Amino acid sequence: MTAASIDCVVLNWNGAAVIGPCLESLRRVERPAMRVTVVDNDSGDGSDRIVAERFPEVALVRNDRNLLFAEGNNVGVRRVLDEGARYILLLNNDTEVDPGFAAELLDALENVPGAGIAGPKILYHDDPGRVWYGGGGFTPLLWTPRHEEIRRPDDAGGAPRETGWVSGCAMLVRREVFERIGLLDPSYTIYCEDVDFCLRARQAGFSCAYAPDARVLHKVSSSSGGGMTPFKLEHRLRSTARLHRRFRGRAWRLLVAPIHGAAFLLLVAGLLAAGRGRLAAAALRGAAGALRGR
């Protein structure tokens, strides 16, 4: 391993259809040197055996239960930090990477002032000319995390630049960030862990960088069911509320509560009008959990 090498942690859960292409794409990375660790979250589909049999160069860690996104990744991060990793890449198992993406991410860390975290341009795997993540921002007033450039045509690259937050789908992190702020927060259960991590890093003096010339294809939501599902909607509402409690003051939350309430009622009404009762029920469960602080 060279001084500029990367330790890549790939979290896997029931990824038999996607883990092979992901690891094959990592084999084609041109530089820098990369060591890959797959953390398997107690898969039941044999995907851990695919890793063990087809990718002997990959370190495989098997969890005895599904630790979900944050703690599952933390298992791998602790391992590679103990082994001396300087740069840690968190990568979803349902991605395929461009051979030059890792070098572009390292370049972003070096050229964006104060950068401790860098993320690539992420494109839809089934529509690679369209952007899924082109930087991270927040919706005005609601302060909900949003992907910049989402669903827009991929028309250009460009120099790395600062962004609000980086998607945990593909996130390169300096060792010093973990040492200063700790790991991903498992209390989110699922969703917003990446935003929380980036905001804590920014509070500690690091910036986040977006590298538009680093490219990754994403098979969106392969582990939780494509499109909006009751599971996704319920947990997204809960996690966003948790993010607000941590990073927005009580006065702000009280001030915008009517706006959030109106937006929520419009959401539920729209779902009911569209005949999507299961999603409306999930939204109500998510709101109830958010109000209870869960």
PDB file of C-alpha atoms in Angstrom, residues 104 107 121 156-161 210-214:
ATOM      1  CA  GLU A 104     -10.452  12.476  -9.001  1.00  0.00           C
ATOM      2  CA  ASP A 107      -7.646  15.452  -6.200  1.00  0.00           C
ATOM      3  CA  LYS A 121     -20.993  12.724  -9.497  1.00  0.00           C
ATOM      4  CA  ALA A 156     -20.374  18.672 -18.005  1.00  0.00           C
ATOM      5  CA  GLY A 157     -17.601  17.899 -15.563  1.00  0.00           C
ATOM      6  CA  GLY A 158     -15.465  20.591 -14.050  1.00  0.00           C
ATOM      7  CA  ALA A 159     -13.189  21.514 -11.198  1.00  0.00           C
ATOM      8  CA  PRO A 160     -13.912  20.187  -7.687  1.00  0.00           C
ATOM      9  CA  ARG A 161     -15.934  22.560  -5.542  1.00  0.00           C
ATOM     10  CA  TYR A 210     -17.899  17.556  -4.859  1.00  0.00           C
ATOM     11  CA  ALA A 211     -15.820  16.159  -7.740  1.00  0.00           C
ATOM     12  CA  PRO A 212     -17.879  16.277 -10.980  1.00  0.00           C
ATOM     13  CA  ASP A 213     -15.191  14.449 -12.974  1.00  0.00           C
ATOM     14  CA  ALA A 214     -15.362  11.459 -10.613  1.00  0.00           C
TER      15      ALA A 214
END
